[in-house]
């Protein structure tokens, strides 16, 4: 990194090629902030912005349905970092999938497996890799899991997504308890960011109402302008991440006090 500012912050983001993940990555770019972005595809816009600002960025095109590959890359990337000027290290588990909405009795096994691997298994595996690789670091370490209100309030036709987000909330509680017992433990939060105008919302609005009884709810959210933009939501999520009391409430929402 010759000629660049000393790295003060490291951030790993999954699902960073579009939507909320891309918006967060764009906001985090900077010469003193190293980013590792993991998605099924890379973002040309993100790469161009990083080059413009001389911001250290690595994008990996990986399928998180096999998180072991991503975990290996995360460990190697973290182990290659110089810690001299480092202040923070953060993992943001943002990637997820709604799969194919519909009653569980009609679900295909492959789709259910993929939904849970991407939405729950990957955050678990990547969090383990991050915590292990940084276990001796004396910097502020954070894990931010992007959850959903559907992990706390179930709806018909979204069984796998609800299960993944509920599991994310609860494993966050367990890991937070483990880290709290350590002298330099990481802080972890599972955060519901509100309803955002992303591809997932589009999928829900286009799903047959016979498969998703609450489809009209998602249609109203769009029609009434009640969906947050990815950039606006990213600003709110990152503001939450930077709060001095981050981690005091393990399961939280942007609407919480």
PDB file of C-alpha atoms in Angstrom:
ATOM      1  CA  UNK A   1       0.000   0.000   0.000  1.00  0.00           C
ATOM      2  CA  UNK A   2       2.954   2.321  -0.686  1.00  0.00           C
ATOM      3  CA  UNK A   3       1.974   5.962  -1.138  1.00  0.00           C
ATOM      4  CA  UNK A   4      -1.394   5.476   0.548  1.00  0.00           C
ATOM      5  CA  UNK A   5      -2.600   6.745   3.887  1.00  0.00           C
ATOM      6  CA  UNK A   6      -2.103   4.377   6.793  1.00  0.00           C
ATOM      7  CA  UNK A   7      -5.033   1.994   7.133  1.00  0.00           C
ATOM      8  CA  UNK A   8      -7.103   2.796  10.190  1.00  0.00           C
ATOM      9  CA  UNK A   9     -10.226   0.744   9.474  1.00  0.00           C
ATOM     10  CA  UNK A  10     -10.949  -2.646   7.938  1.00  0.00           C
ATOM     11  CA  UNK A  11     -14.425  -3.664   6.829  1.00  0.00           C
ATOM     12  CA  UNK A  12     -15.730  -6.852   5.237  1.00  0.00           C
ATOM     13  CA  UNK A  13     -19.175  -6.634   3.613  1.00  0.00           C
ATOM     14  CA  UNK A  14     -21.169  -9.445   2.035  1.00  0.00           C
ATOM     15  CA  UNK A  15     -23.786  -8.802  -0.630  1.00  0.00           C
ATOM     16  CA  UNK A  16     -21.969  -5.601  -1.599  1.00  0.00           C
ATOM     17  CA  UNK A  17     -22.661  -5.522  -5.359  1.00  0.00           C
ATOM     18  CA  UNK A  18     -26.106  -3.914  -5.133  1.00  0.00           C
ATOM     19  CA  UNK A  19     -28.755  -2.537  -2.808  1.00  0.00           C
ATOM     20  CA  UNK A  20     -27.930  -1.779   0.802  1.00  0.00           C
ATOM     21  CA  UNK A  21     -24.560  -3.558   0.647  1.00  0.00           C
ATOM     22  CA  UNK A  22     -23.356  -1.495  -2.300  1.00  0.00           C
ATOM     23  CA  UNK A  23     -24.604   1.726  -0.734  1.00  0.00           C
ATOM     24  CA  UNK A  24     -22.706   0.970   2.493  1.00  0.00           C
ATOM     25  CA  UNK A  25     -19.535   0.093   0.594  1.00  0.00           C
ATOM     26  CA  UNK A  26     -19.720   3.344  -1.384  1.00  0.00           C
ATOM     27  CA  UNK A  27     -19.999   5.337   1.833  1.00  0.00           C
ATOM     28  CA  UNK A  28     -17.077   3.515   3.478  1.00  0.00           C
ATOM     29  CA  UNK A  29     -14.591   4.000   0.646  1.00  0.00           C
ATOM     30  CA  UNK A  30     -11.574   6.045   1.630  1.00  0.00           C
ATOM     31  CA  UNK A  31      -7.758   5.987   1.488  1.00  0.00           C
ATOM     32  CA  UNK A  32      -7.516   4.953   5.146  1.00  0.00           C
ATOM     33  CA  UNK A  33     -10.307   2.371   5.003  1.00  0.00           C
ATOM     34  CA  UNK A  34      -9.626  -1.067   3.483  1.00  0.00           C
ATOM     35  CA  UNK A  35     -12.687  -2.885   2.152  1.00  0.00           C
ATOM     36  CA  UNK A  36     -13.200  -6.535   1.293  1.00  0.00           C
ATOM     37  CA  UNK A  37     -16.498  -7.005  -0.540  1.00  0.00           C
ATOM     38  CA  UNK A  38     -17.929 -10.470  -1.162  1.00  0.00           C
ATOM     39  CA  UNK A  39     -20.838 -11.026  -3.562  1.00  0.00           C
ATOM     40  CA  UNK A  40     -21.855 -13.319  -6.398  1.00  0.00           C
ATOM     41  CA  UNK A  41     -20.838 -10.542  -8.800  1.00  0.00           C
ATOM     42  CA  UNK A  42     -18.556  -7.534  -8.536  1.00  0.00           C
ATOM     43  CA  UNK A  43     -19.530  -3.893  -8.979  1.00  0.00           C
ATOM     44  CA  UNK A  44     -17.874  -1.829 -11.687  1.00  0.00           C
ATOM     45  CA  UNK A  45     -19.271   1.340 -10.128  1.00  0.00           C
ATOM     46  CA  UNK A  46     -17.696   0.491  -6.782  1.00  0.00           C
ATOM     47  CA  UNK A  47     -14.338  -0.283  -8.411  1.00  0.00           C
ATOM     48  CA  UNK A  48     -14.409   3.028 -10.302  1.00  0.00           C
ATOM     49  CA  UNK A  49     -15.243   4.988  -7.175  1.00  0.00           C
ATOM     50  CA  UNK A  50     -12.445   3.270  -5.250  1.00  0.00           C
ATOM     51  CA  UNK A  51      -9.937   4.137  -7.978  1.00  0.00           C
ATOM     52  CA  UNK A  52     -11.132   7.747  -7.995  1.00  0.00           C
ATOM     53  CA  UNK A  53     -10.509   8.117  -4.265  1.00  0.00           C
ATOM     54  CA  UNK A  54      -7.415   5.900  -4.067  1.00  0.00           C
ATOM     55  CA  UNK A  55      -9.348   3.669  -1.695  1.00  0.00           C
ATOM     56  CA  UNK A  56      -8.081   0.135  -1.002  1.00  0.00           C
ATOM     57  CA  UNK A  57     -10.752  -2.255  -2.236  1.00  0.00           C
ATOM     58  CA  UNK A  58     -10.852  -5.962  -2.978  1.00  0.00           C
ATOM     59  CA  UNK A  59     -13.955  -7.521  -4.489  1.00  0.00           C
ATOM     60  CA  UNK A  60     -14.476 -11.265  -4.525  1.00  0.00           C
ATOM     61  CA  UNK A  61     -17.051 -12.984  -6.714  1.00  0.00           C
ATOM     62  CA  UNK A  62     -18.176 -15.898  -4.554  1.00  0.00           C
ATOM     63  CA  UNK A  63     -21.359 -17.854  -3.959  1.00  0.00           C
ATOM     64  CA  UNK A  64     -22.125 -17.783  -0.239  1.00  0.00           C
ATOM     65  CA  UNK A  65     -24.103 -21.012  -0.469  1.00  0.00           C
ATOM     66  CA  UNK A  66     -20.669 -22.527   0.240  1.00  0.00           C
ATOM     67  CA  UNK A  67     -19.351 -20.132   2.869  1.00  0.00           C
ATOM     68  CA  UNK A  68     -16.213 -22.162   3.506  1.00  0.00           C
ATOM     69  CA  UNK A  69     -14.527 -20.630   0.460  1.00  0.00           C
ATOM     70  CA  UNK A  70     -15.349 -17.095   1.597  1.00  0.00           C
ATOM     71  CA  UNK A  71     -14.177 -17.905   5.132  1.00  0.00           C
ATOM     72  CA  UNK A  72     -10.786 -18.979   3.788  1.00  0.00           C
ATOM     73  CA  UNK A  73     -10.446 -15.703   1.869  1.00  0.00           C
ATOM     74  CA  UNK A  74     -11.482 -13.657   4.916  1.00  0.00           C
ATOM     75  CA  UNK A  75      -8.891 -15.303   7.141  1.00  0.00           C
ATOM     76  CA  UNK A  76      -6.143 -14.789   4.545  1.00  0.00           C
ATOM     77  CA  UNK A  77      -7.107 -11.145   3.971  1.00  0.00           C
ATOM     78  CA  UNK A  78      -7.148 -10.364   7.675  1.00  0.00           C
ATOM     79  CA  UNK A  79      -3.869 -12.149   8.333  1.00  0.00           C
ATOM     80  CA  UNK A  80      -2.197 -10.072   5.577  1.00  0.00           C
ATOM     81  CA  UNK A  81      -3.110  -6.734   7.174  1.00  0.00           C
ATOM     82  CA  UNK A  82      -0.660  -4.477   8.997  1.00  0.00           C
ATOM     83  CA  UNK A  83      -2.038  -3.602  12.414  1.00  0.00           C
ATOM     84  CA  UNK A  84       0.223  -0.679  13.349  1.00  0.00           C
ATOM     85  CA  UNK A  85      -2.262   2.145  12.722  1.00  0.00           C
ATOM     86  CA  UNK A  86      -5.463   0.086  12.828  1.00  0.00           C
ATOM     87  CA  UNK A  87      -8.377   1.295  14.982  1.00  0.00           C
ATOM     88  CA  UNK A  88     -11.334  -0.864  13.912  1.00  0.00           C
ATOM     89  CA  UNK A  89     -12.111  -4.163  12.214  1.00  0.00           C
ATOM     90  CA  UNK A  90     -15.697  -4.847  11.175  1.00  0.00           C
ATOM     91  CA  UNK A  91     -17.658  -7.656   9.527  1.00  0.00           C
ATOM     92  CA  UNK A  92     -21.037  -6.759   8.020  1.00  0.00           C
ATOM     93  CA  UNK A  93     -23.099  -9.836   7.169  1.00  0.00           C
ATOM     94  CA  UNK A  94     -25.503  -8.247   4.707  1.00  0.00           C
ATOM     95  CA  UNK A  95     -26.109 -10.919   2.042  1.00  0.00           C
ATOM     96  CA  UNK A  96     -29.429 -12.726   2.056  1.00  0.00           C
ATOM     97  CA  UNK A  97     -32.104 -14.145  -0.205  1.00  0.00           C
ATOM     98  CA  UNK A  98     -35.886 -14.389  -0.034  1.00  0.00           C
ATOM     99  CA  UNK A  99     -35.704 -17.517  -2.163  1.00  0.00           C
ATOM    100  CA  UNK A 100     -39.014 -18.427  -3.768  1.00  0.00           C
ATOM    101  CA  UNK A 101     -41.871 -17.146  -1.605  1.00  0.00           C
ATOM    102  CA  UNK A 102     -44.677 -19.591  -1.007  1.00  0.00           C
ATOM    103  CA  UNK A 103     -46.051 -22.175   1.429  1.00  0.00           C
ATOM    104  CA  UNK A 104     -43.471 -24.545   2.873  1.00  0.00           C
ATOM    105  CA  UNK A 105     -45.365 -27.570   1.555  1.00  0.00           C
ATOM    106  CA  UNK A 106     -44.680 -26.343  -2.001  1.00  0.00           C
ATOM    107  CA  UNK A 107     -41.027 -25.436  -1.484  1.00  0.00           C
ATOM    108  CA  UNK A 108     -38.251 -27.190  -3.348  1.00  0.00           C
ATOM    109  CA  UNK A 109     -35.543 -28.675  -1.159  1.00  0.00           C
ATOM    110  CA  UNK A 110     -32.709 -27.078  -3.117  1.00  0.00           C
ATOM    111  CA  UNK A 111     -34.253 -23.627  -2.721  1.00  0.00           C
ATOM    112  CA  UNK A 112     -34.727 -24.068   1.029  1.00  0.00           C
ATOM    113  CA  UNK A 113     -31.168 -25.285   1.462  1.00  0.00           C
ATOM    114  CA  UNK A 114     -29.750 -22.361  -0.501  1.00  0.00           C
ATOM    115  CA  UNK A 115     -31.835 -19.803   1.408  1.00  0.00           C
ATOM    116  CA  UNK A 116     -30.635 -21.067   4.778  1.00  0.00           C
ATOM    117  CA  UNK A 117     -27.044 -21.456   3.657  1.00  0.00           C
ATOM    118  CA  UNK A 118     -26.841 -17.895   2.377  1.00  0.00           C
ATOM    119  CA  UNK A 119     -29.014 -16.306   5.071  1.00  0.00           C
ATOM    120  CA  UNK A 120     -27.893 -18.161   8.187  1.00  0.00           C
ATOM    121  CA  UNK A 121     -25.053 -20.622   7.634  1.00  0.00           C
ATOM    122  CA  UNK A 122     -22.851 -18.059   5.853  1.00  0.00           C
ATOM    123  CA  UNK A 123     -23.141 -15.407   8.599  1.00  0.00           C
ATOM    124  CA  UNK A 124     -22.274 -18.061  11.196  1.00  0.00           C
ATOM    125  CA  UNK A 125     -19.274 -19.373   9.272  1.00  0.00           C
ATOM    126  CA  UNK A 126     -17.943 -15.938   8.351  1.00  0.00           C
ATOM    127  CA  UNK A 127     -18.397 -14.599  11.870  1.00  0.00           C
ATOM    128  CA  UNK A 128     -16.423 -17.556  13.194  1.00  0.00           C
ATOM    129  CA  UNK A 129     -13.638 -16.896  10.667  1.00  0.00           C
ATOM    130  CA  UNK A 130     -13.543 -13.181  11.481  1.00  0.00           C
ATOM    131  CA  UNK A 131     -13.470 -13.678  15.243  1.00  0.00           C
ATOM    132  CA  UNK A 132     -10.786 -16.354  15.050  1.00  0.00           C
ATOM    133  CA  UNK A 133      -8.514 -14.356  12.746  1.00  0.00           C
ATOM    134  CA  UNK A 134      -8.773 -11.238  14.925  1.00  0.00           C
ATOM    135  CA  UNK A 135      -8.869 -12.879  18.351  1.00  0.00           C
ATOM    136  CA  UNK A 136      -5.575 -11.296  19.498  1.00  0.00           C
ATOM    137  CA  UNK A 137      -6.164  -7.876  17.961  1.00  0.00           C
ATOM    138  CA  UNK A 138      -6.411  -5.009  20.431  1.00  0.00           C
ATOM    139  CA  UNK A 139      -8.667  -2.866  18.268  1.00  0.00           C
ATOM    140  CA  UNK A 140     -12.406  -2.253  18.253  1.00  0.00           C
ATOM    141  CA  UNK A 141     -13.895  -5.345  16.602  1.00  0.00           C
ATOM    142  CA  UNK A 142     -17.503  -5.348  15.475  1.00  0.00           C
ATOM    143  CA  UNK A 143     -19.891  -7.751  13.779  1.00  0.00           C
ATOM    144  CA  UNK A 144     -23.024  -6.226  12.283  1.00  0.00           C
ATOM    145  CA  UNK A 145     -25.627  -8.723  11.105  1.00  0.00           C
ATOM    146  CA  UNK A 146     -28.280  -7.239   8.838  1.00  0.00           C
ATOM    147  CA  UNK A 147     -31.465  -8.864  10.074  1.00  0.00           C
ATOM    148  CA  UNK A 148     -35.118  -8.134   9.349  1.00  0.00           C
ATOM    149  CA  UNK A 149     -38.400  -7.516  11.067  1.00  0.00           C
ATOM    150  CA  UNK A 150     -39.469 -10.833   9.532  1.00  0.00           C
ATOM    151  CA  UNK A 151     -37.093 -12.578  11.922  1.00  0.00           C
ATOM    152  CA  UNK A 152     -39.252 -11.242  14.742  1.00  0.00           C
ATOM    153  CA  UNK A 153     -42.714 -11.213  13.141  1.00  0.00           C
ATOM    154  CA  UNK A 154     -43.469 -14.199  10.915  1.00  0.00           C
ATOM    155  CA  UNK A 155     -45.625 -14.003   7.795  1.00  0.00           C
ATOM    156  CA  UNK A 156     -47.087 -16.735   5.609  1.00  0.00           C
ATOM    157  CA  UNK A 157     -45.098 -17.669   2.522  1.00  0.00           C
ATOM    158  CA  UNK A 158     -41.720 -16.578   3.887  1.00  0.00           C
ATOM    159  CA  UNK A 159     -40.776 -19.507   6.117  1.00  0.00           C
ATOM    160  CA  UNK A 160     -37.126 -19.870   5.084  1.00  0.00           C
ATOM    161  CA  UNK A 161     -36.377 -16.134   5.192  1.00  0.00           C
ATOM    162  CA  UNK A 162     -38.079 -15.738   8.578  1.00  0.00           C
ATOM    163  CA  UNK A 163     -36.155 -18.736   9.897  1.00  0.00           C
ATOM    164  CA  UNK A 164     -32.812 -17.404   8.652  1.00  0.00           C
ATOM    165  CA  UNK A 165     -33.316 -13.977  10.202  1.00  0.00           C
ATOM    166  CA  UNK A 166     -34.648 -15.377  13.496  1.00  0.00           C
ATOM    167  CA  UNK A 167     -31.595 -17.645  13.624  1.00  0.00           C
ATOM    168  CA  UNK A 168     -29.342 -14.669  12.901  1.00  0.00           C
ATOM    169  CA  UNK A 169     -30.850 -12.773  15.839  1.00  0.00           C
ATOM    170  CA  UNK A 170     -30.410 -15.664  18.211  1.00  0.00           C
ATOM    171  CA  UNK A 171     -26.891 -16.707  17.237  1.00  0.00           C
ATOM    172  CA  UNK A 172     -25.938 -13.051  17.666  1.00  0.00           C
ATOM    173  CA  UNK A 173     -27.148 -13.244  21.260  1.00  0.00           C
ATOM    174  CA  UNK A 174     -25.081 -16.375  21.878  1.00  0.00           C
ATOM    175  CA  UNK A 175     -21.892 -14.953  20.325  1.00  0.00           C
ATOM    176  CA  UNK A 176     -22.343 -11.664  22.177  1.00  0.00           C
ATOM    177  CA  UNK A 177     -22.456 -13.590  25.457  1.00  0.00           C
ATOM    178  CA  UNK A 178     -19.229 -15.391  24.528  1.00  0.00           C
ATOM    179  CA  UNK A 179     -17.438 -12.178  23.558  1.00  0.00           C
ATOM    180  CA  UNK A 180     -18.650 -10.291  26.648  1.00  0.00           C
ATOM    181  CA  UNK A 181     -16.723 -12.744  28.818  1.00  0.00           C
ATOM    182  CA  UNK A 182     -13.425 -11.750  27.150  1.00  0.00           C
ATOM    183  CA  UNK A 183     -11.167  -8.840  28.038  1.00  0.00           C
ATOM    184  CA  UNK A 184     -11.144  -7.588  24.439  1.00  0.00           C
ATOM    185  CA  UNK A 185     -14.248  -9.240  23.057  1.00  0.00           C
ATOM    186  CA  UNK A 186     -15.939  -8.156  19.852  1.00  0.00           C
ATOM    187  CA  UNK A 187     -19.219  -6.278  19.851  1.00  0.00           C
ATOM    188  CA  UNK A 188     -22.049  -7.860  17.884  1.00  0.00           C
ATOM    189  CA  UNK A 189     -25.472  -6.574  16.834  1.00  0.00           C
ATOM    190  CA  UNK A 190     -28.251  -8.069  14.717  1.00  0.00           C
ATOM    191  CA  UNK A 191     -29.961  -5.027  13.238  1.00  0.00           C
ATOM    192  CA  UNK A 192     -33.263  -4.740  11.379  1.00  0.00           C
ATOM    193  CA  UNK A 193     -32.757  -1.763   9.041  1.00  0.00           C
ATOM    194  CA  UNK A 194     -36.387  -1.221   8.081  1.00  0.00           C
ATOM    195  CA  UNK A 195     -38.035  -1.749   4.702  1.00  0.00           C
ATOM    196  CA  UNK A 196     -35.764  -0.811   1.795  1.00  0.00           C
ATOM    197  CA  UNK A 197     -36.517  -0.507  -1.915  1.00  0.00           C
ATOM    198  CA  UNK A 198     -34.335  -3.363  -3.177  1.00  0.00           C
ATOM    199  CA  UNK A 199     -34.633  -6.301  -5.572  1.00  0.00           C
ATOM    200  CA  UNK A 200     -36.063  -8.375  -2.715  1.00  0.00           C
ATOM    201  CA  UNK A 201     -39.039  -6.025  -2.425  1.00  0.00           C
ATOM    202  CA  UNK A 202     -39.585  -6.275  -6.159  1.00  0.00           C
ATOM    203  CA  UNK A 203     -39.654 -10.070  -5.950  1.00  0.00           C
ATOM    204  CA  UNK A 204     -42.256  -9.946  -3.188  1.00  0.00           C
ATOM    205  CA  UNK A 205     -44.492  -7.542  -5.131  1.00  0.00           C
ATOM    206  CA  UNK A 206     -44.362  -9.786  -8.198  1.00  0.00           C
ATOM    207  CA  UNK A 207     -45.122 -13.028  -6.345  1.00  0.00           C
ATOM    208  CA  UNK A 208     -48.509 -14.647  -6.927  1.00  0.00           C
ATOM    209  CA  UNK A 209     -50.843 -13.613  -4.096  1.00  0.00           C
ATOM    210  CA  UNK A 210     -51.850 -17.266  -3.731  1.00  0.00           C
ATOM    211  CA  UNK A 211     -48.257 -17.988  -2.674  1.00  0.00           C
ATOM    212  CA  UNK A 212     -47.754 -14.824  -0.617  1.00  0.00           C
ATOM    213  CA  UNK A 213     -50.988 -13.740   1.119  1.00  0.00           C
ATOM    214  CA  UNK A 214     -49.411 -10.459   2.289  1.00  0.00           C
ATOM    215  CA  UNK A 215     -48.347  -9.355  -1.203  1.00  0.00           C
ATOM    216  CA  UNK A 216     -50.754  -6.403  -1.058  1.00  0.00           C
ATOM    217  CA  UNK A 217     -48.848  -5.100   1.980  1.00  0.00           C
ATOM    218  CA  UNK A 218     -45.645  -4.862  -0.038  1.00  0.00           C
ATOM    219  CA  UNK A 219     -47.513  -3.255  -2.924  1.00  0.00           C
ATOM    220  CA  UNK A 220     -48.899  -0.588  -0.567  1.00  0.00           C
ATOM    221  CA  UNK A 221     -45.453   0.140   0.868  1.00  0.00           C
ATOM    222  CA  UNK A 222     -44.227   0.928  -2.647  1.00  0.00           C
ATOM    223  CA  UNK A 223     -47.321   2.838  -3.740  1.00  0.00           C
ATOM    224  CA  UNK A 224     -47.348   4.989  -0.598  1.00  0.00           C
ATOM    225  CA  UNK A 225     -43.643   5.818  -0.822  1.00  0.00           C
ATOM    226  CA  UNK A 226     -42.843   4.113   2.483  1.00  0.00           C
ATOM    227  CA  UNK A 227     -39.741   2.265   1.255  1.00  0.00           C
ATOM    228  CA  UNK A 228     -36.377   3.688   2.252  1.00  0.00           C
ATOM    229  CA  UNK A 229     -33.762   4.113  -0.475  1.00  0.00           C
ATOM    230  CA  UNK A 230     -30.614   1.985  -0.191  1.00  0.00           C
ATOM    231  CA  UNK A 231     -28.439   5.085   0.217  1.00  0.00           C
ATOM    232  CA  UNK A 232     -30.616   6.576   2.945  1.00  0.00           C
ATOM    233  CA  UNK A 233     -30.760   3.244   4.767  1.00  0.00           C
ATOM    234  CA  UNK A 234     -26.978   2.838   4.438  1.00  0.00           C
ATOM    235  CA  UNK A 235     -26.415   6.216   6.071  1.00  0.00           C
ATOM    236  CA  UNK A 236     -28.647   5.213   8.993  1.00  0.00           C
ATOM    237  CA  UNK A 237     -27.085   1.762   9.384  1.00  0.00           C
ATOM    238  CA  UNK A 238     -23.543   3.153   9.409  1.00  0.00           C
ATOM    239  CA  UNK A 239     -24.507   5.869  11.859  1.00  0.00           C
ATOM    240  CA  UNK A 240     -25.780   3.078  14.119  1.00  0.00           C
ATOM    241  CA  UNK A 241     -22.535   1.144  13.625  1.00  0.00           C
ATOM    242  CA  UNK A 242     -20.481   4.149  14.744  1.00  0.00           C
ATOM    243  CA  UNK A 243     -22.468   4.723  17.931  1.00  0.00           C
ATOM    244  CA  UNK A 244     -20.400   4.585  21.103  1.00  0.00           C
ATOM    245  CA  UNK A 245     -22.907   2.158  22.615  1.00  0.00           C
ATOM    246  CA  UNK A 246     -22.876  -0.238  19.645  1.00  0.00           C
ATOM    247  CA  UNK A 247     -23.378  -3.720  21.091  1.00  0.00           C
ATOM    248  CA  UNK A 248     -25.269  -2.655  24.205  1.00  0.00           C
ATOM    249  CA  UNK A 249     -28.441  -4.072  22.638  1.00  0.00           C
ATOM    250  CA  UNK A 250     -27.614  -7.210  20.658  1.00  0.00           C
ATOM    251  CA  UNK A 251     -30.901  -7.409  18.760  1.00  0.00           C
ATOM    252  CA  UNK A 252     -32.015  -4.003  17.565  1.00  0.00           C
ATOM    253  CA  UNK A 253     -33.879  -2.070  14.889  1.00  0.00           C
ATOM    254  CA  UNK A 254     -33.310   1.344  13.392  1.00  0.00           C
ATOM    255  CA  UNK A 255     -36.612   2.455  14.908  1.00  0.00           C
ATOM    256  CA  UNK A 256     -35.462   1.579  18.424  1.00  0.00           C
ATOM    257  CA  UNK A 257     -34.650   4.368  20.852  1.00  0.00           C
TER     258      UNK A 257
END
